[in-house]
CSV table of C-alpha atoms in Angstrom, one decimal:
chain,number,residue,atom,x,y,z
A,1,MET,CA,96.9,113.7,131.1
A,2,ASN,CA,94.3,112.2,133.5
A,3,THR,CA,94.4,113.3,136.7
A,4,PHE,CA,94.6,111.7,140.2
A,5,ILE,CA,90.9,111.2,140.5
A,6,GLU,CA,90.2,110.6,136.7
A,7,LYS,CA,92.6,107.5,137.0
A,8,GLU,CA,91.2,106.6,140.1
A,9,LEU,CA,87.5,106.8,138.6
A,10,ILE,CA,88.8,104.4,135.5
A,11,CYS,CA,89.9,102.1,137.7
A,12,GLU,CA,86.6,101.8,139.6
A,13,GLN,CA,84.9,101.6,136.5
A,14,ALA,CA,87.2,98.8,135.4
A,15,PHE,CA,86.3,96.9,139.2
A,16,ASN,CA,82.4,97.2,138.6
A,17,GLN,CA,82.7,96.2,135.0
A,18,TYR,CA,84.6,92.8,135.5
A,19,GLY,CA,84.2,91.8,138.8
A,20,PRO,CA,82.8,90.3,141.4
A,21,PHE,CA,86.5,88.9,141.9
A,22,TRP,CA,87.7,86.1,144.7
A,23,HIS,CA,91.3,85.2,145.8
A,24,LEU,CA,90.9,81.4,145.6
A,25,TYR,CA,94.1,79.3,147.4
A,26,THR,CA,95.2,76.4,148.6
A,27,ASP,CA,96.9,75.7,151.9
A,28,GLY,CA,100.8,75.3,151.7
A,29,THR,CA,100.6,73.9,155.6
A,30,LYS,CA,98.6,70.7,155.0
A,31,MET,CA,100.8,69.6,151.9
A,32,GLU,CA,104.1,68.4,151.2
A,33,ASN,CA,106.2,69.7,148.5
A,34,ILE,CA,104.9,68.3,145.4
A,35,PHE,CA,105.6,70.8,142.8
A,36,CYS,CA,109.5,70.3,143.2
A,37,THR,CA,111.2,70.7,139.8
A,38,ARG,CA,111.0,72.5,136.8
A,39,ASP,CA,108.7,69.9,134.6
A,40,ASP,CA,106.2,70.0,137.5
A,41,MET,CA,106.0,73.7,137.3
A,42,ILE,CA,105.6,73.3,133.2
A,43,SER,CA,102.9,70.1,134.1
A,44,VAL,CA,100.7,72.9,136.6
A,45,MET,CA,101.4,75.7,134.7
A,46,THR,CA,100.2,74.2,131.6
A,47,ALA,CA,97.0,72.2,133.7
A,48,VAL,CA,96.1,76.0,134.7
A,49,ALA,CA,96.3,77.6,131.3
A,50,VAL,CA,94.2,74.7,129.2
A,51,GLU,CA,91.5,74.7,131.7
A,52,ARG,CA,90.9,78.5,131.9
A,53,THR,CA,91.2,78.3,128.6
A,54,VAL,CA,88.3,75.9,128.1
A,55,SER,CA,86.6,77.8,130.5
A,56,GLU,CA,84.5,80.5,129.7
A,57,ASP,CA,82.8,81.4,133.0
A,58,VAL,CA,85.6,82.6,134.6
A,59,MET,CA,88.8,84.8,134.7
A,60,ILE,CA,92.5,84.3,135.7
A,61,ILE,CA,93.8,88.2,137.2
A,62,THR,CA,96.8,86.9,138.3
A,63,PHE,CA,98.1,83.6,140.0
A,64,GLU,CA,101.3,81.9,141.9
A,65,ILE,CA,102.2,78.3,141.3
A,66,MET,CA,104.6,77.2,145.0
A,67,LYS,CA,106.2,74.1,145.7
A,68,ASN,CA,103.3,73.3,147.8
A,69,HIS,CA,100.2,75.9,147.4
A,70,LEU,CA,98.6,78.3,144.7
A,71,HIS,CA,97.0,81.3,144.4
A,72,PHE,CA,94.3,82.6,141.9
A,73,ILE,CA,93.1,86.1,141.7
A,74,MET,CA,89.7,85.0,139.7
A,75,ALA,CA,86.9,87.4,138.4
A,76,GLY,CA,83.6,85.1,138.0
A,77,GLU,CA,80.9,83.7,140.2
A,78,ARG,CA,82.1,82.0,143.6
A,79,ASP,CA,80.4,78.3,142.0
A,80,ALA,CA,82.0,78.7,138.9
A,81,CYS,CA,85.9,79.6,140.1
A,82,LEU,CA,85.2,76.7,142.6
A,83,ALA,CA,84.0,74.3,139.9
A,84,PHE,CA,87.1,75.4,138.0
A,85,PHE,CA,89.5,74.6,140.1
A,86,ALA,CA,87.8,70.8,141.2
A,87,ARG,CA,88.1,70.6,137.2
A,88,PHE,CA,92.0,72.3,137.2
A,89,LYS,CA,92.6,69.8,140.2
A,90,ARG,CA,91.4,66.4,138.0
A,91,ARG,CA,93.4,67.6,135.2
A,92,LEU,CA,96.4,68.3,137.2
A,93,MET,CA,96.2,64.3,138.8
A,94,ARG,CA,95.6,62.7,135.3
A,95,ILE,CA,98.9,64.5,134.1
A,96,PHE,CA,100.7,63.7,137.4
A,97,SER,CA,99.3,59.8,137.3
A,98,SER,CA,101.7,59.2,134.6
A,99,THR,CA,105.0,60.2,136.7
A,100,ASP,CA,106.6,58.0,139.4
A,101,LYS,CA,105.7,60.6,142.1
A,102,VAL,CA,103.1,59.1,144.5
A,103,ILE,CA,100.8,62.5,146.0
A,104,ASP,CA,98.2,62.4,149.0
A,105,TRP,CA,95.6,64.9,147.1
A,106,SER,CA,93.1,65.1,149.8
A,107,ASN,CA,94.4,67.9,151.6
A,108,PHE,CA,94.8,69.8,147.9
A,109,GLN,CA,91.7,72.0,148.8
A,110,ALA,CA,90.5,75.2,147.6
A,111,SER,CA,89.8,78.0,149.8
A,112,ILE,CA,88.1,80.8,148.5
A,113,LEU,CA,87.8,85.0,149.9
A,114,PRO,CA,85.8,87.5,148.3
A,115,VAL,CA,87.6,90.6,147.3
A,116,ASP,CA,85.1,93.5,147.7
A,117,ASN,CA,86.4,96.7,146.6
A,118,LEU,CA,89.4,98.1,144.3
A,119,LYS,CA,91.8,99.0,147.1
A,120,SER,CA,91.6,95.3,148.2
A,121,LEU,CA,92.0,94.0,144.9
A,122,ARG,CA,94.8,95.9,144.5
A,123,ASN,CA,96.6,94.9,147.8
A,124,GLU,CA,95.2,91.0,146.7
A,125,ILE,CA,97.3,91.2,143.3
A,126,ILE,CA,100.2,92.5,144.8
A,127,TYR,CA,100.1,89.8,147.7
A,128,VAL,CA,99.7,87.0,145.3
A,129,ASN,CA,102.3,88.2,142.9
A,130,ARG,CA,104.9,88.9,145.9
A,131,ASN,CA,104.4,85.3,147.3
A,132,ALA,CA,107.2,83.3,145.4
A,133,PHE,CA,109.6,86.7,146.3
A,134,VAL,CA,108.8,86.7,149.9
A,135,ALA,CA,109.9,82.8,149.9
A,136,ASN,CA,112.5,82.7,147.6
A,137,PRO,CA,115.7,85.5,147.7
A,138,ASP,CA,116.9,84.2,144.6
A,139,TYR,CA,113.5,85.8,142.8
A,140,THR,CA,112.1,89.1,142.5
A,141,PRO,CA,108.1,90.0,141.4
A,142,TYR,CA,109.1,90.4,138.3
A,143,SER,CA,111.6,87.3,137.6
A,144,TYR,CA,109.5,84.1,138.9
A,145,PRO,CA,108.4,82.5,135.8
A,146,TRP,CA,105.7,80.4,137.3
A,147,GLY,CA,102.8,83.1,138.1
A,148,GLY,CA,101.6,86.0,136.6
A,149,GLY,CA,103.8,88.6,138.3
A,150,CYS,CA,106.6,88.8,135.6
A,151,ALA,CA,103.6,89.8,133.4
A,152,TYR,CA,102.6,93.0,135.1
A,153,PHE,CA,103.6,96.3,133.5
A,154,ASN,CA,106.3,94.4,131.9
A,155,ASP,CA,106.6,95.6,128.1
A,156,LEU,CA,109.5,93.0,127.7
A,157,MET,CA,106.6,90.1,127.4
A,158,GLN,CA,105.9,91.4,124.2
A,159,HIS,CA,109.2,90.2,122.7
A,160,LEU,CA,109.3,87.3,123.8
A,161,PRO,CA,109.2,84.1,120.9
A,162,VAL,CA,105.8,83.8,120.9
A,163,CYS,CA,104.1,81.0,118.8
A,164,SER,CA,100.1,80.1,118.8
A,165,ILE,CA,99.3,76.3,119.5
A,166,GLU,CA,97.5,76.1,116.0
A,167,GLU,CA,101.3,76.8,114.9
A,168,PHE,CA,102.0,73.0,115.8
A,169,SER,CA,101.0,69.9,114.6
A,170,ILE,CA,97.9,68.2,116.4
A,171,SER,CA,100.3,65.3,118.0
A,172,LYS,CA,102.5,68.4,119.0
A,173,GLN,CA,99.7,70.3,120.0
A,174,ARG,CA,98.7,67.1,122.0
A,175,GLU,CA,102.0,66.8,123.9
A,176,LEU,CA,102.3,70.4,124.9
A,177,THR,CA,98.6,70.4,126.4
A,178,ARG,CA,98.8,67.3,128.1
A,179,CYS,CA,95.1,66.8,126.4
A,180,ARG,CA,93.9,65.0,123.8
A,181,ASP,CA,90.9,67.3,122.8
A,182,VAL,CA,92.9,70.4,121.2
A,183,SER,CA,89.9,71.8,119.2
A,184,LYS,CA,89.3,74.5,121.9
A,185,LEU,CA,92.5,75.6,122.8
A,186,GLY,CA,93.0,78.0,119.8
A,187,CYS,CA,93.7,81.1,121.6
A,188,LEU,CA,96.3,78.9,123.6
A,189,LYS,CA,99.7,80.5,123.0
A,190,TYR,CA,103.6,79.3,123.8
A,191,VAL,CA,107.2,80.4,124.4
A,192,GLY,CA,108.6,77.3,123.6
A,193,GLU,CA,107.0,74.5,125.6
A,194,ILE,CA,105.5,77.0,128.5
A,195,PRO,CA,102.4,78.5,128.0
A,196,TYR,CA,102.7,82.1,127.4
A,197,ILE,CA,100.8,83.7,130.4
A,198,PRO,CA,99.2,86.3,128.8
A,199,SER,CA,97.1,84.1,126.7
A,200,PHE,CA,95.3,82.6,129.2
A,201,CYS,CA,95.5,85.2,132.2
A,202,ARG,CA,93.8,88.5,131.8
A,203,ILE,CA,97.1,90.4,132.7
A,204,ASP,CA,95.3,93.6,131.0
A,205,ILE,CA,92.6,93.6,133.4
A,206,GLY,CA,94.9,93.1,136.3
A,207,GLU,CA,96.8,96.2,135.1
A,208,MET,CA,93.5,98.3,134.7
A,209,MET,CA,93.2,98.1,138.7
A,210,PHE,CA,96.2,100.5,139.1
A,211,ARG,CA,96.3,104.0,138.4
A,212,ASP,CA,99.7,103.2,136.6
A,213,ALA,CA,102.7,101.5,136.1
A,214,ARG,CA,104.4,103.6,139.0
A,215,SER,CA,101.2,102.9,141.5
A,216,TYR,CA,102.0,99.2,141.0
A,217,PHE,CA,105.5,99.3,141.6
A,218,HIS,CA,105.3,101.5,144.7
A,219,SER,CA,103.1,99.4,146.0
A,220,LEU,CA,105.0,95.8,145.7
A,221,THR,CA,107.0,96.8,148.8
A,222,ARG,CA,105.4,99.1,150.8
A,223,ASN,CA,102.2,97.8,152.0
A,224,ALA,CA,103.1,95.9,155.1
A,225,GLU,CA,99.9,96.6,157.2
A,226,ALA,CA,97.6,95.6,153.7
A,227,PHE,CA,99.6,92.7,153.7
A,228,SER,CA,99.9,91.6,157.1
A,229,GLN,CA,95.5,91.7,156.9
A,230,ILE,CA,95.6,89.4,154.0
A,231,ALA,CA,98.2,86.8,156.0
A,232,SER,CA,95.7,86.6,158.7
A,233,ARG,CA,92.7,85.8,156.4
A,234,LEU,CA,95.0,83.2,154.4
A,235,LYS,CA,97.0,81.9,157.8
A,236,ASP,CA,99.7,82.6,155.5
A,237,LEU,CA,103.4,81.9,157.9
A,238,VAL,CA,105.6,84.3,156.5
A,239,PHE,CA,104.7,87.5,154.3
A,240,LEU,CA,107.4,89.7,154.3
A,241,THR,CA,111.4,89.5,153.8
A,242,ASP,CA,113.8,90.3,156.3
A,243,ASP,CA,114.8,93.7,154.9
A,244,GLU,CA,111.0,94.7,155.0
A,245,LEU,CA,110.8,93.6,158.4
A,246,PHE,CA,113.4,95.3,159.6
A,247,SER,CA,111.7,98.3,158.4
A,248,VAL,CA,108.5,97.7,159.8
A,249,ALA,CA,110.7,96.5,163.2
A,250,VAL,CA,112.4,100.0,163.3
A,251,LYS,CA,108.9,102.0,162.8
A,252,CYS,CA,107.5,99.9,165.3
A,253,SER,CA,110.8,100.8,167.5
A,254,GLU,CA,110.2,104.1,167.4
A,255,GLY,CA,106.9,104.1,167.9
A,256,MET,CA,107.1,102.1,171.2
A,257,PHE,CA,110.6,102.8,172.5
A,258,SER,CA,111.3,106.0,170.8
A,259,GLU,CA,114.7,104.3,169.4
A,260,SER,CA,115.1,103.2,166.0
A,261,ARG,CA,118.6,101.7,166.4
A,262,LEU,CA,117.5,98.1,167.4
A,263,THR,CA,120.6,97.2,168.8
A,264,MET,CA,120.5,99.9,171.5
A,265,LEU,CA,117.0,98.4,173.2
A,266,ARG,CA,116.8,96.5,176.3
A,267,PRO,CA,116.5,93.0,176.3
A,268,GLU,CA,113.0,93.7,177.8
A,269,GLN,CA,112.6,95.8,175.0
A,270,LYS,CA,113.5,93.6,172.5
A,271,ILE,CA,110.9,90.6,173.8
A,272,GLN,CA,108.2,93.2,173.5
A,273,LEU,CA,109.0,94.0,169.7
A,274,ALA,CA,109.1,90.5,168.9
A,275,LYS,CA,105.8,89.8,170.3
A,276,GLU,CA,104.4,92.8,168.0
A,277,LEU,CA,106.3,91.4,164.8
A,278,HIS,CA,105.5,87.8,165.6
A,279,PHE,CA,101.6,88.5,166.3
A,280,LYS,CA,101.2,91.5,163.7
A,281,TYR,CA,103.4,90.6,161.3
A,282,ASN,CA,104.0,86.8,161.3
A,283,ALA,CA,107.5,87.1,161.9
A,284,SER,CA,109.3,83.5,162.4
A,285,ASN,CA,111.5,83.1,164.8
A,286,HIS,CA,114.4,82.6,162.9
A,287,GLN,CA,113.7,86.2,161.2
A,288,LEU,CA,113.1,87.3,164.9
A,289,ARG,CA,116.7,86.0,166.1
A,290,ARG,CA,118.4,87.5,163.0
A,291,LEU,CA,116.7,90.8,163.5
A,292,LEU,CA,117.4,91.6,167.1
A,293,LYS,CA,119.7,89.3,168.3
A,294,LEU,CA,117.8,87.2,170.6
A,295,ASP,CA,118.6,83.7,171.8
A,296,VAL,CA,116.8,81.2,170.0
A,297,LYS,CA,115.7,79.4,173.5
A,298,ILE,CA,114.1,82.4,174.5
A,299,LEU,CA,112.3,83.0,171.2
A,300,SER,CA,111.2,79.4,171.2
A,301,GLU,CA,109.8,79.4,174.6
A,302,LEU,CA,108.0,82.9,173.4
A,303,PHE,CA,106.4,81.4,169.9
A,304,PRO,CA,106.4,77.6,170.2
A,305,GLU,CA,107.0,76.0,166.5
């Protein structure tokens, strides 16, 4: 069995071999909820899968499709990643043009940030794979189907009824991919009508960046400081669940007031703690109200939304 240092060296070698890496994302604060139904999500997943399959100069390490924005952790040259997004957006617009939904795509723009070291890449992968879990209490990072997180260190993926696209008739291939020219899609696989994530997303490379499954799982819920830094870069609004924020609040309260019981804090201490949680951890007014039992009017005056 490899030692800790040997495992870290293997991860570093993988990082150096497969980079450069990038976090490409769209801004959900500028978009309405455009991907609202299961069919919408399948359409986006299809566009991602098809465009990645025909793009030989980039790799997707993980991704997450949300109602009004997207995240991609990618490998390749910066311009190639941006060109991939431009082609993906055009494909997506063509797919949605056949529906009754009217969408203003002008604000659906990509921003891209470099990921310069192994530690940062681990945190960015975790951040993306947590995105839906943070936003929706109905999901865990392993149960959200519209992103790469469900496939990370998950042996159950190997037992899904996977079919190569070449097993279908040409007409069925065109129907599944929303694409007329299917000649370059031979490596794409499907589970029912949904693209099989490991057939277009390099989960294997993403897993190489972690020492093992245990270290990955541990990072999913225990890295609030790193999530704070990433959210600040991306200008994300919420990146911790209520349970996670409670743990952070208790730790902050102990450090600031030598008190672990939030209910025992004086009103002025609660306000001081609320400022710490709001500005450092992006805690929303609703979270602060639930957590600290502060009046909503006070919170609105402190942090106008």
